[in-house]
């Protein structure tokens, strides 16, 4: 790599001769690690021109740096950072010389407290990764995705890829979601009732910002998706966490005066309970009586390989009371960052305006690629392949769990890609998880899913979305052994 | 297209015989426009299986629909929506039968009032588009972008594309921004001081959320980038708009007690003024005296073809007081939705936590593609080509403006891709723009850039980022004629 000449500036307030300043700027670049061994410096002519100084000054500075072994000269090829140049110095800890900002005062609103992620980014290096929500390269139809992406990179789609869409979405993807995805959930909607989002996370966040404020009351399931609780805590609304049972959220337990009810009826997160149709009707009636809205997070509905997916709660909604959250993170991949909201027009209008202000729109190329992948039928084939593989893994999971005597806490009529597990009372799963990590076993502890200061410590979630079937039994055996050791302590 | 069998559901509360229900669900699909002429229906066997009813019931329903000319039978090929099927009915206006939600009450926070976009999405159909910020297909290096995107779609980058990065960014892109982009602005930063965003819009939004609240005071330039004013209005902070002069924001005019100063020193938006180094130092000193932070929006710095770009304000910042906003929207394309923030660690930490909650991270494939495009040198070549073309167009603009007697209001020492224009006092440019649009001429009126209830109506912005040079003179001539007609009224 050639070090670009545009990165060199003279400081008008610098001390010392011009030659010394040039030497300093180069040695500082090397010592800070910005210029690396073997990299080529700009020619003396170019650097002199950039700095507006004479070429002989630059040549003298370079010669001095060669003498000090910061640089080497390779004759007519030019000057390079020497292989014997000093090692970069450790990072500076503070910007030097200024009046440091008092950050405890300068930050107007804090967000860090809400986020404590314990999932390592290098999960794929672990032999037994029961982590939820990452992509299995052996299941994803990478070849067809690549072809669709390539097509969306073509001349014909230049506008779709490059344009600033302001607050709009790719009409092709919207059309396909309306005509293909939503009807499978029993939902019929118009384009003005759908908004694309950066994944379900973004959909839930936008929804909370539009519907809630400090005076409003929200009800969530307990246990529930932890990121949703973080979003609602940030919105500063009043929050009621309702214990779920084997049929999901019990409508009667929702307190009077609730404004917004967040629920996962198809497949409760994390227990996998599916809400029966009768309870869905009661939930809608309860919401109607209170004048409440319902936010239905329909994540992973495609993976209902144990029973046919029932229509979404939204399909029963004659009032326009349900806001539906869909996502491509599980069926395609989470790095895509693509999901959508379906709701009544007044709601979508506000969510669209907020999205425009926060980020405008999901990148055009991502939208168009997804539109092709869906419309060419690859999506359906992908879902079938994934469901089949997950069903197989699920059978291996259940057999290994039976064999090694672990305890499934959640219901198991739906399918999905994870099981909700319970260890004996008194077990601290965080401690067990930390020990198992040393043995290459990764999973999520259950405490994050519960609400309140006093949460059970003996739950955990085992996903089989990215672990090969043949590794499952050994992974389950290691978990069972770790739990037995715990018992023996 | 085959209509997927999964889109058919029986309503457990429906009236009538099963055959009538099947007929109804198909005719409703046709009348609503979901099933289109020529589309194939599921086989009678599959539909019967999906609905859990007898095949003969489905066959009888299909036969009846053929008799009514909703469907046609093509023998062994199956059933299709007839070419004579009824036209879809006009859209239903309200969901039927329910208790409609009172949306005026249900919305907890309103956002729509902030967004009034007047830029048409079909701008590329206009012959004389002087709109700012869209991509010119003749200037963008589409071929190399496609190659980089293809490479980022490869097996080796599967993880980078698909993974949920939680709150992290692609380390390759961060590394390249640190080692290549920022040094060109005189900025040296560590990875923990940089955060990727969904464009500059998202960077400014995140910054406002972290630094401001109802008690804080922000200062903006007047005129300024309208989307920034929308973001700050939403944050409900106290806002002071400071009139800029020919050197940009005057530090002495910033009121005491300001917490955050938003500025565009390289290239004031929209006047194009470049802030001299001396004033930059005074701005930093003023901020330090007040304990204020500065947000530097360094948009379009690469397009400084009239004079070498001076180092960023951030490069003079020894306190860690300046937050720097960079974007690839102008140099690559806005549909990419990629920008970045550079700031002190305590700030970046909060912005990162907020971004994780709002949207997690920009899509992985987008990040990796940009990393390749930058690191392979295509970006630099692209910038050179764009600067050359913009310089040429600028010359044509200035000549046409001189010839037809229009008045440039902004300074013109920098370059960029637009000119800030002034019509004679008393001209209502919104009215002129509406008339010119009929003649295929598009541009932004200046009123949106000004703060306050009483804004000047006689300013406008003419961009030359996506109009071919040969169309410029005629476009300028049409504007001049429209202004003269106005005078003649």
mmCIF file of N, CA, C and O in Angstrom, chain B residues 161-192:
data_model
loop_
_atom_site.group_PDB
_atom_site.id
_atom_site.type_symbol
_atom_site.label_atom_id
_atom_site.label_comp_id
_atom_site.label_asym_id
_atom_site.label_seq_id
_atom_site.Cartn_x
_atom_site.Cartn_y
_atom_site.Cartn_z
ATOM 1 N N UNK B 161 -21.263 -11.206 6.133
ATOM 2 C CA UNK B 161 -22.543 -10.820 5.550
ATOM 3 C C UNK B 161 -23.713 -11.212 6.446
ATOM 4 O O UNK B 161 -24.641 -10.435 6.645
ATOM 5 N N UNK B 162 -23.672 -12.447 6.957
ATOM 6 C CA UNK B 162 -24.882 -12.983 7.580
ATOM 7 C C UNK B 162 -24.977 -12.747 9.080
ATOM 8 O O UNK B 162 -26.072 -12.771 9.626
ATOM 9 N N UNK B 163 -23.845 -12.562 9.770
ATOM 10 C CA UNK B 163 -23.877 -12.611 11.234
ATOM 11 C C UNK B 163 -24.634 -11.453 11.855
ATOM 12 O O UNK B 163 -24.654 -10.342 11.328
ATOM 13 N N UNK B 164 -25.244 -11.737 12.985
ATOM 14 C CA UNK B 164 -25.753 -10.692 13.862
ATOM 15 C C UNK B 164 -24.539 -10.155 14.616
ATOM 16 O O UNK B 164 -23.937 -10.852 15.428
ATOM 17 N N UNK B 165 -24.136 -8.931 14.323
ATOM 18 C CA UNK B 165 -22.948 -8.356 14.958
ATOM 19 C C UNK B 165 -23.282 -7.702 16.292
ATOM 20 O O UNK B 165 -22.414 -7.067 16.896
ATOM 21 N N UNK B 166 -24.559 -7.821 16.726
ATOM 22 C CA UNK B 166 -25.007 -7.174 17.953
ATOM 23 C C UNK B 166 -24.700 -5.665 17.859
ATOM 24 O O UNK B 166 -25.223 -5.013 16.979
ATOM 25 N N UNK B 167 -23.806 -5.147 18.697
ATOM 26 C CA UNK B 167 -23.556 -3.697 18.640
ATOM 27 C C UNK B 167 -22.251 -3.356 17.901
ATOM 28 O O UNK B 167 -21.802 -2.215 17.931
ATOM 29 N N UNK B 168 -21.653 -4.337 17.227
ATOM 30 C CA UNK B 168 -20.338 -4.113 16.609
ATOM 31 C C UNK B 168 -20.442 -3.741 15.128
ATOM 32 O O UNK B 168 -21.519 -3.778 14.550
ATOM 33 N N UNK B 169 -19.257 -3.392 14.541
ATOM 34 C CA UNK B 169 -19.166 -3.065 13.118
ATOM 35 C C UNK B 169 -18.170 -3.996 12.436
ATOM 36 O O UNK B 169 -17.410 -4.689 13.107
ATOM 37 N N UNK B 170 -18.154 -3.953 11.109
ATOM 38 C CA UNK B 170 -17.166 -4.726 10.361
ATOM 39 C C UNK B 170 -15.770 -4.159 10.656
ATOM 40 O O UNK B 170 -15.479 -3.018 10.292
ATOM 41 N N UNK B 171 -14.890 -4.933 11.283
ATOM 42 C CA UNK B 171 -13.575 -4.383 11.627
ATOM 43 C C UNK B 171 -12.774 -3.949 10.391
ATOM 44 O O UNK B 171 -11.972 -3.018 10.477
ATOM 45 N N UNK B 172 -13.007 -4.582 9.245
ATOM 46 C CA UNK B 172 -12.260 -4.187 8.032
ATOM 47 C C UNK B 172 -12.623 -2.773 7.590
ATOM 48 O O UNK B 172 -11.762 -2.008 7.171
ATOM 49 N N UNK B 173 -13.901 -2.439 7.669
ATOM 50 C CA UNK B 173 -14.300 -1.096 7.243
ATOM 51 C C UNK B 173 -13.810 -0.051 8.251
ATOM 52 O O UNK B 173 -13.323 1.021 7.868
ATOM 53 N N UNK B 174 -13.933 -0.367 9.537
ATOM 54 C CA UNK B 174 -13.448 0.553 10.566
ATOM 55 C C UNK B 174 -11.955 0.814 10.367
ATOM 56 O O UNK B 174 -11.497 1.967 10.372
ATOM 57 N N UNK B 175 -11.197 -0.260 10.173
ATOM 58 C CA UNK B 175 -9.753 -0.137 9.973
ATOM 59 C C UNK B 175 -9.450 0.769 8.783
ATOM 60 O O UNK B 175 -8.580 1.632 8.841
ATOM 61 N N UNK B 176 -10.230 0.611 7.720
ATOM 62 C CA UNK B 176 -9.929 1.405 6.547
ATOM 63 C C UNK B 176 -10.291 2.876 6.743
ATOM 64 O O UNK B 176 -9.567 3.771 6.290
ATOM 65 N N UNK B 177 -11.366 3.116 7.425
ATOM 66 C CA UNK B 177 -11.741 4.510 7.725
ATOM 67 C C UNK B 177 -10.657 5.156 8.596
ATOM 68 O O UNK B 177 -10.239 6.299 8.356
ATOM 69 N N UNK B 178 -10.165 4.404 9.585
ATOM 70 C CA UNK B 178 -9.130 4.934 10.477
ATOM 71 C C UNK B 178 -7.822 5.210 9.750
ATOM 72 O O UNK B 178 -7.163 6.216 9.997
ATOM 73 N N UNK B 179 -7.435 4.292 8.870
ATOM 74 C CA UNK B 179 -6.119 4.391 8.266
ATOM 75 C C UNK B 179 -6.135 5.194 6.979
ATOM 76 O O UNK B 179 -5.094 5.680 6.534
ATOM 77 N N UNK B 180 -7.278 5.330 6.357
ATOM 78 C CA UNK B 180 -7.297 5.953 5.032
ATOM 79 C C UNK B 180 -8.154 7.223 4.990
ATOM 80 O O UNK B 180 -7.670 8.277 4.600
ATOM 81 N N UNK B 181 -9.400 7.116 5.428
ATOM 82 C CA UNK B 181 -10.297 8.272 5.275
ATOM 83 C C UNK B 181 -9.957 9.370 6.270
ATOM 84 O O UNK B 181 -9.802 10.534 5.891
ATOM 85 N N UNK B 182 -9.863 9.034 7.550
ATOM 86 C CA UNK B 182 -9.688 10.069 8.569
ATOM 87 C C UNK B 182 -8.351 10.802 8.448
ATOM 88 O O UNK B 182 -8.321 12.032 8.609
ATOM 89 N N UNK B 183 -7.236 10.103 8.179
ATOM 90 C CA UNK B 183 -5.977 10.852 8.030
ATOM 91 C C UNK B 183 -6.049 11.928 6.948
ATOM 92 O O UNK B 183 -5.387 12.955 7.043
ATOM 93 N N UNK B 184 -6.865 11.718 5.910
ATOM 94 C CA UNK B 184 -7.020 12.748 4.879
ATOM 95 C C UNK B 184 -7.681 13.998 5.427
ATOM 96 O O UNK B 184 -7.649 15.047 4.796
ATOM 97 N N UNK B 185 -8.348 13.877 6.528
ATOM 98 C CA UNK B 185 -8.958 15.029 7.187
ATOM 99 C C UNK B 185 -8.117 15.493 8.366
ATOM 100 O O UNK B 185 -8.560 16.315 9.158
ATOM 101 N N UNK B 186 -6.901 14.901 8.494
ATOM 102 C CA UNK B 186 -6.026 15.270 9.603
ATOM 103 C C UNK B 186 -6.450 14.671 10.932
ATOM 104 O O UNK B 186 -6.002 15.108 11.996
ATOM 105 N N UNK B 187 -7.314 13.660 10.895
ATOM 106 C CA UNK B 187 -7.857 13.086 12.135
ATOM 107 C C UNK B 187 -7.208 11.735 12.411
ATOM 108 O O UNK B 187 -7.127 10.887 11.518
ATOM 109 N N UNK B 188 -6.736 11.547 13.638
ATOM 110 C CA UNK B 188 -6.205 10.261 14.053
ATOM 111 C C UNK B 188 -7.068 9.738 15.183
ATOM 112 O O UNK B 188 -7.240 10.396 16.202
ATOM 113 N N UNK B 189 -7.636 8.554 14.985
ATOM 114 C CA UNK B 189 -8.575 8.019 15.974
ATOM 115 C C UNK B 189 -8.333 6.528 16.163
ATOM 116 O O UNK B 189 -7.661 5.887 15.359
ATOM 117 N N UNK B 190 -8.876 6.017 17.260
ATOM 118 C CA UNK B 190 -8.800 4.585 17.567
ATOM 119 C C UNK B 190 -10.121 3.915 17.202
ATOM 120 O O UNK B 190 -11.153 4.594 17.112
ATOM 121 N N UNK B 191 -10.133 2.590 17.053
ATOM 122 C CA UNK B 191 -11.392 1.907 16.683
ATOM 123 C C UNK B 191 -12.535 2.219 17.655
ATOM 124 O O UNK B 191 -13.685 2.349 17.229
ATOM 125 N N UNK B 192 -12.217 2.377 18.923
ATOM 126 C CA UNK B 192 -13.282 2.630 19.897
ATOM 127 C C UNK B 192 -13.829 4.055 19.806
ATOM 128 O O UNK B 192 -14.754 4.414 20.531
#
